Amino acid sequence: MATNISEQPAKASGTYRIGGDVTVNRLGYGAMQITGPGVWGDPKDPAEAVRVLRRAVELGVTFIDTADSYGPFVSELLIREALHPYADDLVIATKAGLTRSGPGDWRPVGRPEYLRQQCELSLRHLGLDSIPLYQLHRIDEKVPLADQLGELALLQQEGKIQHIGLSEVSVAQIEESRAITTIASVQNLYNLANRSAEDVLEYCERNDLAFIPWFPIATGELARPGGPLDAISTAHGASPAQLALAWLLRRSPVMLPIPGTSSVAHLEENVGAADVRLTDDEFEALAKAS
Protein backbone atom coordinates (compact mmCIF):
# COMPACT_ATOMS: atom_id res chain seq x y z
CA MET A 1 0.00 0.00 0.00
CA ALA A 2 1.35 3.43 -0.93
CA THR A 3 2.47 5.74 1.87
CA ASN A 4 0.98 9.23 1.67
CA ILE A 5 2.87 12.47 2.09
CA SER A 6 1.41 13.18 5.53
CA GLU A 7 3.09 9.98 6.77
CA GLN A 8 6.33 10.76 4.92
CA PRO A 9 6.54 14.57 4.92
CA ALA A 10 9.98 14.66 3.27
CA LYS A 11 8.21 13.69 0.03
CA ALA A 12 6.55 17.12 0.03
CA SER A 13 9.96 18.69 -0.66
CA GLY A 14 9.90 17.34 -4.23
CA THR A 15 12.62 15.36 -5.95
CA TYR A 16 15.93 16.00 -7.70
CA ARG A 17 18.03 13.70 -9.89
CA ILE A 18 21.69 13.85 -8.84
CA GLY A 19 23.86 13.42 -11.91
CA GLY A 20 20.67 13.02 -13.93
CA ASP A 21 19.94 9.48 -12.70
CA VAL A 22 20.00 9.26 -8.88
CA THR A 23 16.61 10.46 -7.61
CA VAL A 24 16.27 11.77 -4.04
CA ASN A 25 13.66 13.64 -2.04
CA ARG A 26 15.13 17.12 -1.77
CA LEU A 27 14.97 17.47 2.02
CA GLY A 28 17.66 15.12 3.29
CA TYR A 29 19.55 14.42 6.49
CA GLY A 30 23.13 15.34 7.41
CA ALA A 31 24.75 12.74 9.67
CA MET A 32 27.55 14.81 11.23
CA GLN A 33 25.84 15.37 14.58
CA ILE A 34 25.37 11.70 15.46
CA THR A 35 29.00 11.55 16.60
CA GLY A 36 30.62 12.77 19.83
CA PRO A 37 31.57 16.35 20.81
CA GLY A 38 33.77 18.06 18.24
CA VAL A 39 32.53 15.48 15.68
CA TRP A 40 34.90 13.06 17.42
CA GLY A 41 34.25 9.60 18.81
CA ASP A 42 31.00 7.88 19.65
CA PRO A 43 27.79 9.76 20.47
CA LYS A 44 26.62 10.07 24.05
CA ASP A 45 23.55 7.99 23.18
CA PRO A 46 24.24 5.56 20.29
CA ALA A 47 20.75 4.07 20.55
CA GLU A 48 19.19 7.50 19.96
CA ALA A 49 21.46 7.99 16.94
CA VAL A 50 20.14 4.73 15.49
CA ARG A 51 16.57 5.84 16.20
CA VAL A 52 17.19 9.17 14.46
CA LEU A 53 18.47 7.47 11.31
CA ARG A 54 15.60 4.99 11.19
CA ARG A 55 13.04 7.71 11.85
CA ALA A 56 14.50 9.86 9.06
CA VAL A 57 13.83 7.09 6.57
CA GLU A 58 10.35 6.51 8.00
CA LEU A 59 9.63 10.22 7.40
CA GLY A 60 10.52 9.90 3.72
CA VAL A 61 14.15 11.01 3.75
CA THR A 62 15.95 9.27 0.89
CA PHE A 63 19.20 11.27 0.93
CA ILE A 64 21.67 10.92 3.80
CA ASP A 65 24.95 12.83 3.72
CA THR A 66 27.96 11.78 5.80
CA ALA A 67 31.78 11.70 5.64
CA ASP A 68 34.61 9.38 6.61
CA SER A 69 35.91 12.11 8.93
CA TYR A 70 32.75 12.24 11.07
CA GLY A 71 33.97 10.34 14.08
CA PRO A 72 36.13 9.35 12.14
CA PHE A 73 33.96 6.62 10.58
CA VAL A 74 31.50 6.65 13.51
CA SER A 75 28.73 8.20 11.40
CA GLU A 76 29.20 5.71 8.55
CA LEU A 77 29.17 2.73 10.91
CA LEU A 78 26.01 3.96 12.66
CA ILE A 79 24.29 4.39 9.29
CA ARG A 80 25.10 0.79 8.44
CA GLU A 81 23.95 -0.45 11.86
CA ALA A 82 20.66 1.43 11.62
CA LEU A 83 19.71 1.01 7.99
CA HIS A 84 21.54 -1.89 6.31
CA PRO A 85 20.30 -3.61 4.19
CA TYR A 86 19.30 -0.33 2.59
CA ALA A 87 15.98 0.47 0.99
CA ASP A 88 16.18 0.60 -2.80
CA ASP A 89 15.47 4.34 -2.87
CA LEU A 90 17.93 5.33 -0.11
CA VAL A 91 20.93 7.30 -1.38
CA ILE A 92 23.97 7.65 0.88
CA ALA A 93 26.57 10.27 0.04
CA THR A 94 29.92 10.40 1.77
CA LYS A 95 33.16 12.36 1.50
CA ALA A 96 36.93 12.04 1.81
CA GLY A 97 39.74 14.55 1.93
CA LEU A 98 39.74 15.81 5.51
CA THR A 99 41.79 14.01 8.15
CA ARG A 100 41.28 14.20 11.90
CA SER A 101 43.84 14.37 14.68
CA GLY A 102 41.39 15.20 17.46
CA PRO A 103 38.07 16.90 18.33
CA GLY A 104 37.34 19.90 16.12
CA ASP A 105 40.57 19.46 14.12
CA TRP A 106 40.24 19.12 10.33
CA ARG A 107 43.17 18.92 7.88
CA PRO A 108 42.91 18.53 4.10
CA VAL A 109 44.72 15.55 2.57
CA GLY A 110 44.11 14.90 -1.12
CA ARG A 111 46.87 12.48 -2.06
CA PRO A 112 45.43 10.00 -4.56
CA GLU A 113 46.46 6.94 -2.56
CA TYR A 114 44.80 8.38 0.52
CA LEU A 115 41.53 9.14 -1.30
CA ARG A 116 41.47 5.59 -2.70
CA GLN A 117 42.11 4.11 0.74
CA GLN A 118 39.30 6.16 2.26
CA CYS A 119 36.89 5.17 -0.49
CA GLU A 120 37.63 1.49 0.11
CA LEU A 121 37.11 1.97 3.85
CA SER A 122 33.83 3.85 3.32
CA LEU A 123 32.57 1.05 1.07
CA ARG A 124 33.35 -1.44 3.83
CA HIS A 125 32.00 0.65 6.69
CA LEU A 126 28.77 1.52 4.89
CA GLY A 127 28.31 -1.97 3.45
CA LEU A 128 28.02 -0.69 -0.11
CA ASP A 129 29.31 -2.05 -3.40
CA SER A 130 29.20 1.43 -4.93
CA ILE A 131 28.82 4.88 -3.34
CA PRO A 132 26.09 6.90 -5.12
CA LEU A 133 27.77 10.28 -4.48
CA TYR A 134 31.39 10.59 -3.38
CA GLN A 135 32.55 14.11 -2.54
CA LEU A 136 36.01 15.64 -2.25
CA HIS A 137 35.58 17.10 1.24
CA ARG A 138 38.17 19.82 0.65
CA ILE A 139 40.59 20.58 -2.15
CA ASP A 140 44.13 19.98 -0.88
CA GLU A 141 46.20 22.92 -2.09
CA LYS A 142 49.39 20.84 -1.73
CA VAL A 143 48.26 18.30 -4.34
CA PRO A 144 47.41 19.06 -8.00
CA LEU A 145 43.62 19.11 -8.41
CA ALA A 146 43.96 16.86 -11.47
CA ASP A 147 45.56 14.20 -9.25
CA GLN A 148 42.79 14.40 -6.64
CA LEU A 149 39.87 14.31 -9.06
CA GLY A 150 41.70 11.97 -11.40
CA GLU A 151 41.75 9.33 -8.67
CA LEU A 152 38.03 9.81 -8.03
CA ALA A 153 37.43 9.44 -11.77
CA LEU A 154 39.37 6.14 -11.70
CA LEU A 155 37.24 4.94 -8.78
CA GLN A 156 34.18 5.90 -10.80
CA GLN A 157 35.41 3.93 -13.83
CA GLU A 158 35.94 0.94 -11.53
CA GLY A 159 32.31 1.18 -10.39
CA LYS A 160 33.19 1.98 -6.78
CA ILE A 161 31.48 5.37 -6.94
CA GLN A 162 28.68 6.61 -9.19
CA HIS A 163 28.94 10.39 -9.07
CA ILE A 164 31.60 12.89 -7.94
CA GLY A 165 30.91 15.97 -5.84
CA LEU A 166 32.85 18.91 -4.41
CA SER A 167 32.70 20.71 -1.08
CA GLU A 168 33.54 24.31 -0.13
CA VAL A 169 34.61 25.50 -3.56
CA SER A 170 34.45 28.66 -5.65
CA VAL A 171 32.95 28.98 -9.11
CA ALA A 172 36.49 29.01 -10.57
CA GLN A 173 37.31 25.76 -8.76
CA ILE A 174 34.12 24.12 -10.03
CA GLU A 175 35.00 25.10 -13.59
CA GLU A 176 38.55 23.80 -13.17
CA SER A 177 37.15 20.56 -11.76
CA ARG A 178 34.63 20.11 -14.59
CA ALA A 179 37.49 20.38 -17.09
CA ILE A 180 39.00 17.30 -15.40
CA THR A 181 35.91 15.13 -14.81
CA THR A 182 32.12 15.26 -14.57
CA ILE A 183 30.88 16.93 -11.38
CA ALA A 184 27.37 16.17 -10.07
CA SER A 185 27.12 18.25 -6.89
CA VAL A 186 28.55 21.05 -4.78
CA GLN A 187 28.28 21.28 -0.98
CA ASN A 188 28.96 24.75 0.45
CA LEU A 189 28.00 26.68 3.56
CA TYR A 190 24.71 28.42 2.77
CA ASN A 191 21.65 29.42 4.77
CA LEU A 192 19.11 32.20 5.08
CA ALA A 193 21.48 34.30 7.21
CA ASN A 194 24.70 33.57 5.27
CA ARG A 195 24.46 33.61 1.49
CA SER A 196 28.11 34.23 0.68
CA ALA A 197 27.96 31.25 -1.72
CA GLU A 198 25.17 32.84 -3.79
CA ASP A 199 27.36 32.91 -6.92
CA VAL A 200 28.09 29.19 -6.50
CA LEU A 201 24.39 28.40 -6.10
CA GLU A 202 23.57 30.40 -9.24
CA TYR A 203 26.30 28.54 -11.15
CA CYS A 204 24.83 25.22 -10.00
CA GLU A 205 21.37 26.32 -11.13
CA ARG A 206 22.64 27.26 -14.59
CA ASN A 207 24.48 23.96 -14.97
CA ASP A 208 21.98 21.63 -13.19
CA LEU A 209 24.38 20.61 -10.43
CA ALA A 210 22.95 19.63 -7.04
CA PHE A 211 23.65 22.31 -4.43
CA ILE A 212 23.85 20.86 -0.92
CA PRO A 213 23.86 23.63 1.71
CA TRP A 214 25.52 22.63 4.94
CA PHE A 215 24.56 24.40 8.20
CA PRO A 216 21.20 25.08 6.51
CA ILE A 217 19.07 26.20 9.45
CA ALA A 218 21.14 29.08 10.82
CA THR A 219 18.86 32.07 11.25
CA GLY A 220 21.01 34.54 13.18
CA GLU A 221 19.29 37.76 14.17
CA LEU A 222 16.37 37.01 11.86
CA ALA A 223 14.75 34.84 14.56
CA ARG A 224 14.81 37.51 17.29
CA PRO A 225 11.45 38.48 18.86
CA GLY A 226 9.77 40.91 16.52
CA GLY A 227 12.22 40.01 13.75
CA PRO A 228 11.33 38.93 10.21
CA LEU A 229 10.99 35.24 11.09
CA ASP A 230 8.88 35.91 14.17
CA ALA A 231 5.74 37.18 12.46
CA ILE A 232 5.91 34.59 9.66
CA SER A 233 6.45 31.84 12.24
CA THR A 234 3.26 32.89 13.97
CA ALA A 235 1.32 33.02 10.70
CA HIS A 236 2.36 29.50 9.71
CA GLY A 237 2.53 27.93 13.15
CA ALA A 238 6.07 26.93 12.19
CA SER A 239 9.41 27.29 13.96
CA PRO A 240 12.13 29.65 12.66
CA ALA A 241 14.19 26.58 11.70
CA GLN A 242 11.31 25.22 9.63
CA LEU A 243 10.93 28.56 7.86
CA ALA A 244 14.67 28.68 7.14
CA LEU A 245 14.46 25.24 5.51
CA ALA A 246 11.26 26.11 3.65
CA TRP A 247 12.99 29.21 2.29
CA LEU A 248 15.91 27.10 1.01
CA LEU A 249 13.58 24.62 -0.68
CA ARG A 250 11.74 27.50 -2.34
CA ARG A 251 14.96 29.28 -3.31
CA SER A 252 16.11 26.79 -5.95
CA PRO A 253 15.05 23.47 -7.50
CA VAL A 254 18.67 22.23 -7.27
CA MET A 255 18.81 22.85 -3.50
CA LEU A 256 19.14 19.74 -1.29
CA PRO A 257 19.15 20.88 2.36
CA ILE A 258 20.60 18.36 4.83
CA PRO A 259 19.71 19.52 8.36
CA GLY A 260 21.38 17.37 10.98
CA THR A 261 20.42 16.52 14.54
CA SER A 262 20.98 13.87 17.19
CA SER A 263 17.38 14.08 18.46
CA VAL A 264 14.29 12.36 17.04
CA ALA A 265 12.07 15.27 18.12
CA HIS A 266 14.29 17.81 16.38
CA LEU A 267 14.45 15.60 13.28
CA GLU A 268 10.66 15.46 13.09
CA GLU A 269 10.50 19.25 13.37
CA ASN A 270 13.08 19.70 10.61
CA VAL A 271 11.39 17.31 8.20
CA GLY A 272 8.09 19.06 8.84
CA ALA A 273 9.55 22.06 7.01
CA ALA A 274 8.79 20.29 3.72
CA ASP A 275 5.09 20.99 4.32
CA VAL A 276 5.58 24.73 4.88
CA ARG A 277 4.64 26.83 1.85
CA LEU A 278 5.85 30.42 1.89
CA THR A 279 3.93 33.03 -0.09
CA ASP A 280 5.81 35.12 -2.66
CA ASP A 281 5.73 38.08 -0.28
CA GLU A 282 7.03 36.01 2.64
CA PHE A 283 9.83 34.56 0.54
CA GLU A 284 10.91 38.00 -0.64
CA ALA A 285 10.66 39.50 2.84
CA LEU A 286 12.98 36.87 4.26
CA ALA A 287 15.40 37.21 1.34
CA LYS A 288 15.61 40.98 1.81
CA ALA A 289 15.80 40.82 5.60
CA SER A 290 19.08 38.89 5.55
CSV table of C-alpha atoms in Angstrom, one decimal:
chain,number,residue,atom,x,y,z
A,1,MET,CA,0.0,0.0,0.0
A,2,ALA,CA,1.3,3.4,-0.9
A,3,THR,CA,2.5,5.7,1.9
A,4,ASN,CA,1.0,9.2,1.7
A,5,ILE,CA,2.9,12.5,2.1
A,6,SER,CA,1.4,13.2,5.5
A,7,GLU,CA,3.1,10.0,6.8
A,8,GLN,CA,6.3,10.8,4.9
A,9,PRO,CA,6.5,14.6,4.9
A,10,ALA,CA,10.0,14.7,3.3
A,11,LYS,CA,8.2,13.7,0.0
A,12,ALA,CA,6.6,17.1,0.0
A,13,SER,CA,10.0,18.7,-0.7
A,14,GLY,CA,9.9,17.3,-4.2
A,15,THR,CA,12.6,15.4,-6.0
A,16,TYR,CA,15.9,16.0,-7.7
A,17,ARG,CA,18.0,13.7,-9.9
A,18,ILE,CA,21.7,13.8,-8.8
A,19,GLY,CA,23.9,13.4,-11.9
A,20,GLY,CA,20.7,13.0,-13.9
A,21,ASP,CA,19.9,9.5,-12.7
A,22,VAL,CA,20.0,9.3,-8.9
A,23,THR,CA,16.6,10.5,-7.6
A,24,VAL,CA,16.3,11.8,-4.0
A,25,ASN,CA,13.7,13.6,-2.0
A,26,ARG,CA,15.1,17.1,-1.8
A,27,LEU,CA,15.0,17.5,2.0
A,28,GLY,CA,17.7,15.1,3.3
A,29,TYR,CA,19.6,14.4,6.5
A,30,GLY,CA,23.1,15.3,7.4
A,31,ALA,CA,24.8,12.7,9.7
A,32,MET,CA,27.6,14.8,11.2
A,33,GLN,CA,25.8,15.4,14.6
A,34,ILE,CA,25.4,11.7,15.5
A,35,THR,CA,29.0,11.6,16.6
A,36,GLY,CA,30.6,12.8,19.8
A,37,PRO,CA,31.6,16.3,20.8
A,38,GLY,CA,33.8,18.1,18.2
A,39,VAL,CA,32.5,15.5,15.7
A,40,TRP,CA,34.9,13.1,17.4
A,41,GLY,CA,34.2,9.6,18.8
A,42,ASP,CA,31.0,7.9,19.6
A,43,PRO,CA,27.8,9.8,20.5
A,44,LYS,CA,26.6,10.1,24.1
A,45,ASP,CA,23.5,8.0,23.2
A,46,PRO,CA,24.2,5.6,20.3
A,47,ALA,CA,20.7,4.1,20.6
A,48,GLU,CA,19.2,7.5,20.0
A,49,ALA,CA,21.5,8.0,16.9
A,50,VAL,CA,20.1,4.7,15.5
A,51,ARG,CA,16.6,5.8,16.2
A,52,VAL,CA,17.2,9.2,14.5
A,53,LEU,CA,18.5,7.5,11.3
A,54,ARG,CA,15.6,5.0,11.2
A,55,ARG,CA,13.0,7.7,11.9
A,56,ALA,CA,14.5,9.9,9.1
A,57,VAL,CA,13.8,7.1,6.6
A,58,GLU,CA,10.3,6.5,8.0
A,59,LEU,CA,9.6,10.2,7.4
A,60,GLY,CA,10.5,9.9,3.7
A,61,VAL,CA,14.2,11.0,3.8
A,62,THR,CA,15.9,9.3,0.9
A,63,PHE,CA,19.2,11.3,0.9
A,64,ILE,CA,21.7,10.9,3.8
A,65,ASP,CA,25.0,12.8,3.7
A,66,THR,CA,28.0,11.8,5.8
A,67,ALA,CA,31.8,11.7,5.6
A,68,ASP,CA,34.6,9.4,6.6
A,69,SER,CA,35.9,12.1,8.9
A,70,TYR,CA,32.8,12.2,11.1
A,71,GLY,CA,34.0,10.3,14.1
A,72,PRO,CA,36.1,9.3,12.1
A,73,PHE,CA,34.0,6.6,10.6
A,74,VAL,CA,31.5,6.7,13.5
A,75,SER,CA,28.7,8.2,11.4
A,76,GLU,CA,29.2,5.7,8.6
A,77,LEU,CA,29.2,2.7,10.9
A,78,LEU,CA,26.0,4.0,12.7
A,79,ILE,CA,24.3,4.4,9.3
A,80,ARG,CA,25.1,0.8,8.4
A,81,GLU,CA,23.9,-0.5,11.9
A,82,ALA,CA,20.7,1.4,11.6
A,83,LEU,CA,19.7,1.0,8.0
A,84,HIS,CA,21.5,-1.9,6.3
A,85,PRO,CA,20.3,-3.6,4.2
A,86,TYR,CA,19.3,-0.3,2.6
A,87,ALA,CA,16.0,0.5,1.0
A,88,ASP,CA,16.2,0.6,-2.8
A,89,ASP,CA,15.5,4.3,-2.9
A,90,LEU,CA,17.9,5.3,-0.1
A,91,VAL,CA,20.9,7.3,-1.4
A,92,ILE,CA,24.0,7.7,0.9
A,93,ALA,CA,26.6,10.3,0.0
A,94,THR,CA,29.9,10.4,1.8
A,95,LYS,CA,33.2,12.4,1.5
A,96,ALA,CA,36.9,12.0,1.8
A,97,GLY,CA,39.7,14.5,1.9
A,98,LEU,CA,39.7,15.8,5.5
A,99,THR,CA,41.8,14.0,8.2
A,100,ARG,CA,41.3,14.2,11.9
A,101,SER,CA,43.8,14.4,14.7
A,102,GLY,CA,41.4,15.2,17.5
A,103,PRO,CA,38.1,16.9,18.3
A,104,GLY,CA,37.3,19.9,16.1
A,105,ASP,CA,40.6,19.5,14.1
A,106,TRP,CA,40.2,19.1,10.3
A,107,ARG,CA,43.2,18.9,7.9
A,108,PRO,CA,42.9,18.5,4.1
A,109,VAL,CA,44.7,15.6,2.6
A,110,GLY,CA,44.1,14.9,-1.1
A,111,ARG,CA,46.9,12.5,-2.1
A,112,PRO,CA,45.4,10.0,-4.6
A,113,GLU,CA,46.5,6.9,-2.6
A,114,TYR,CA,44.8,8.4,0.5
A,115,LEU,CA,41.5,9.1,-1.3
A,116,ARG,CA,41.5,5.6,-2.7
A,117,GLN,CA,42.1,4.1,0.7
A,118,GLN,CA,39.3,6.2,2.3
A,119,CYS,CA,36.9,5.2,-0.5
A,120,GLU,CA,37.6,1.5,0.1
A,121,LEU,CA,37.1,2.0,3.8
A,122,SER,CA,33.8,3.8,3.3
A,123,LEU,CA,32.6,1.0,1.1
A,124,ARG,CA,33.4,-1.4,3.8
A,125,HIS,CA,32.0,0.7,6.7
A,126,LEU,CA,28.8,1.5,4.9
A,127,GLY,CA,28.3,-2.0,3.5
A,128,LEU,CA,28.0,-0.7,-0.1
A,129,ASP,CA,29.3,-2.1,-3.4
A,130,SER,CA,29.2,1.4,-4.9
A,131,ILE,CA,28.8,4.9,-3.3
A,132,PRO,CA,26.1,6.9,-5.1
A,133,LEU,CA,27.8,10.3,-4.5
A,134,TYR,CA,31.4,10.6,-3.4
A,135,GLN,CA,32.5,14.1,-2.5
A,136,LEU,CA,36.0,15.6,-2.3
A,137,HIS,CA,35.6,17.1,1.2
A,138,ARG,CA,38.2,19.8,0.6
A,139,ILE,CA,40.6,20.6,-2.2
A,140,ASP,CA,44.1,20.0,-0.9
A,141,GLU,CA,46.2,22.9,-2.1
A,142,LYS,CA,49.4,20.8,-1.7
A,143,VAL,CA,48.3,18.3,-4.3
A,144,PRO,CA,47.4,19.1,-8.0
A,145,LEU,CA,43.6,19.1,-8.4
A,146,ALA,CA,44.0,16.9,-11.5
A,147,ASP,CA,45.6,14.2,-9.3
A,148,GLN,CA,42.8,14.4,-6.6
A,149,LEU,CA,39.9,14.3,-9.1
A,150,GLY,CA,41.7,12.0,-11.4
A,151,GLU,CA,41.7,9.3,-8.7
A,152,LEU,CA,38.0,9.8,-8.0
A,153,ALA,CA,37.4,9.4,-11.8
A,154,LEU,CA,39.4,6.1,-11.7
A,155,LEU,CA,37.2,4.9,-8.8
A,156,GLN,CA,34.2,5.9,-10.8
A,157,GLN,CA,35.4,3.9,-13.8
A,158,GLU,CA,35.9,0.9,-11.5
A,159,GLY,CA,32.3,1.2,-10.4
A,160,LYS,CA,33.2,2.0,-6.8
A,161,ILE,CA,31.5,5.4,-6.9
A,162,GLN,CA,28.7,6.6,-9.2
A,163,HIS,CA,28.9,10.4,-9.1
A,164,ILE,CA,31.6,12.9,-7.9
A,165,GLY,CA,30.9,16.0,-5.8
A,166,LEU,CA,32.9,18.9,-4.4
A,167,SER,CA,32.7,20.7,-1.1
A,168,GLU,CA,33.5,24.3,-0.1
A,169,VAL,CA,34.6,25.5,-3.6
A,170,SER,CA,34.5,28.7,-5.6
A,171,VAL,CA,33.0,29.0,-9.1
A,172,ALA,CA,36.5,29.0,-10.6
A,173,GLN,CA,37.3,25.8,-8.8
A,174,ILE,CA,34.1,24.1,-10.0
A,175,GLU,CA,35.0,25.1,-13.6
A,176,GLU,CA,38.5,23.8,-13.2
A,177,SER,CA,37.1,20.6,-11.8
A,178,ARG,CA,34.6,20.1,-14.6
A,179,ALA,CA,37.5,20.4,-17.1
A,180,ILE,CA,39.0,17.3,-15.4
A,181,THR,CA,35.9,15.1,-14.8
A,182,THR,CA,32.1,15.3,-14.6
A,183,ILE,CA,30.9,16.9,-11.4
A,184,ALA,CA,27.4,16.2,-10.1
A,185,SER,CA,27.1,18.2,-6.9
A,186,VAL,CA,28.6,21.0,-4.8
A,187,GLN,CA,28.3,21.3,-1.0
A,188,ASN,CA,29.0,24.8,0.5
A,189,LEU,CA,28.0,26.7,3.6
A,190,TYR,CA,24.7,28.4,2.8
A,191,ASN,CA,21.6,29.4,4.8
A,192,LEU,CA,19.1,32.2,5.1
A,193,ALA,CA,21.5,34.3,7.2
A,194,ASN,CA,24.7,33.6,5.3
A,195,ARG,CA,24.5,33.6,1.5
A,196,SER,CA,28.1,34.2,0.7
A,197,ALA,CA,28.0,31.3,-1.7
A,198,GLU,CA,25.2,32.8,-3.8
A,199,ASP,CA,27.4,32.9,-6.9
A,200,VAL,CA,28.1,29.2,-6.5
A,201,LEU,CA,24.4,28.4,-6.1
A,202,GLU,CA,23.6,30.4,-9.2
A,203,TYR,CA,26.3,28.5,-11.1
A,204,CYS,CA,24.8,25.2,-10.0
A,205,GLU,CA,21.4,26.3,-11.1
A,206,ARG,CA,22.6,27.3,-14.6
A,207,ASN,CA,24.5,24.0,-15.0
A,208,ASP,CA,22.0,21.6,-13.2
A,209,LEU,CA,24.4,20.6,-10.4
A,210,ALA,CA,22.9,19.6,-7.0
A,211,PHE,CA,23.6,22.3,-4.4
A,212,ILE,CA,23.9,20.9,-0.9
A,213,PRO,CA,23.9,23.6,1.7
A,214,TRP,CA,25.5,22.6,4.9
A,215,PHE,CA,24.6,24.4,8.2
A,216,PRO,CA,21.2,25.1,6.5
A,217,ILE,CA,19.1,26.2,9.5
A,218,ALA,CA,21.1,29.1,10.8
A,219,THR,CA,18.9,32.1,11.2
A,220,GLY,CA,21.0,34.5,13.2
A,221,GLU,CA,19.3,37.8,14.2
A,222,LEU,CA,16.4,37.0,11.9
A,223,ALA,CA,14.8,34.8,14.6
A,224,ARG,CA,14.8,37.5,17.3
A,225,PRO,CA,11.4,38.5,18.9
A,226,GLY,CA,9.8,40.9,16.5
A,227,GLY,CA,12.2,40.0,13.8
A,228,PRO,CA,11.3,38.9,10.2
A,229,LEU,CA,11.0,35.2,11.1
A,230,ASP,CA,8.9,35.9,14.2
A,231,ALA,CA,5.7,37.2,12.5
A,232,ILE,CA,5.9,34.6,9.7
A,233,SER,CA,6.5,31.8,12.2
A,234,THR,CA,3.3,32.9,14.0
A,235,ALA,CA,1.3,33.0,10.7
A,236,HIS,CA,2.4,29.5,9.7
A,237,GLY,CA,2.5,27.9,13.2
A,238,ALA,CA,6.1,26.9,12.2
A,239,SER,CA,9.4,27.3,14.0
A,240,PRO,CA,12.1,29.6,12.7
A,241,ALA,CA,14.2,26.6,11.7
A,242,GLN,CA,11.3,25.2,9.6
A,243,LEU,CA,10.9,28.6,7.9
A,244,ALA,CA,14.7,28.7,7.1
A,245,LEU,CA,14.5,25.2,5.5
A,246,ALA,CA,11.3,26.1,3.6
A,247,TRP,CA,13.0,29.2,2.3
A,248,LEU,CA,15.9,27.1,1.0
A,249,LEU,CA,13.6,24.6,-0.7
A,250,ARG,CA,11.7,27.5,-2.3
A,251,ARG,CA,15.0,29.3,-3.3
A,252,SER,CA,16.1,26.8,-6.0
A,253,PRO,CA,15.1,23.5,-7.5
A,254,VAL,CA,18.7,22.2,-7.3
A,255,MET,CA,18.8,22.9,-3.5
A,256,LEU,CA,19.1,19.7,-1.3
A,257,PRO,CA,19.1,20.9,2.4
A,258,ILE,CA,20.6,18.4,4.8
A,259,PRO,CA,19.7,19.5,8.4
A,260,GLY,CA,21.4,17.4,11.0
A,261,THR,CA,20.4,16.5,14.5
A,262,SER,CA,21.0,13.9,17.2
A,263,SER,CA,17.4,14.1,18.5
A,264,VAL,CA,14.3,12.4,17.0
A,265,ALA,CA,12.1,15.3,18.1
A,266,HIS,CA,14.3,17.8,16.4
A,267,LEU,CA,14.5,15.6,13.3
A,268,GLU,CA,10.7,15.5,13.1
A,269,GLU,CA,10.5,19.3,13.4
A,270,ASN,CA,13.1,19.7,10.6
A,271,VAL,CA,11.4,17.3,8.2
A,272,GLY,CA,8.1,19.1,8.8
A,273,ALA,CA,9.5,22.1,7.0
A,274,ALA,CA,8.8,20.3,3.7
A,275,ASP,CA,5.1,21.0,4.3
A,276,VAL,CA,5.6,24.7,4.9
A,277,ARG,CA,4.6,26.8,1.8
A,278,LEU,CA,5.8,30.4,1.9
A,279,THR,CA,3.9,33.0,-0.1
A,280,ASP,CA,5.8,35.1,-2.7
A,281,ASP,CA,5.7,38.1,-0.3
A,282,GLU,CA,7.0,36.0,2.6
A,283,PHE,CA,9.8,34.6,0.5
A,284,GLU,CA,10.9,38.0,-0.6
A,285,ALA,CA,10.7,39.5,2.8
A,286,LEU,CA,13.0,36.9,4.3
A,287,ALA,CA,15.4,37.2,1.3
A,288,LYS,CA,15.6,41.0,1.8
A,289,ALA,CA,15.8,40.8,5.6
A,290,SER,CA,19.1,38.9,5.5
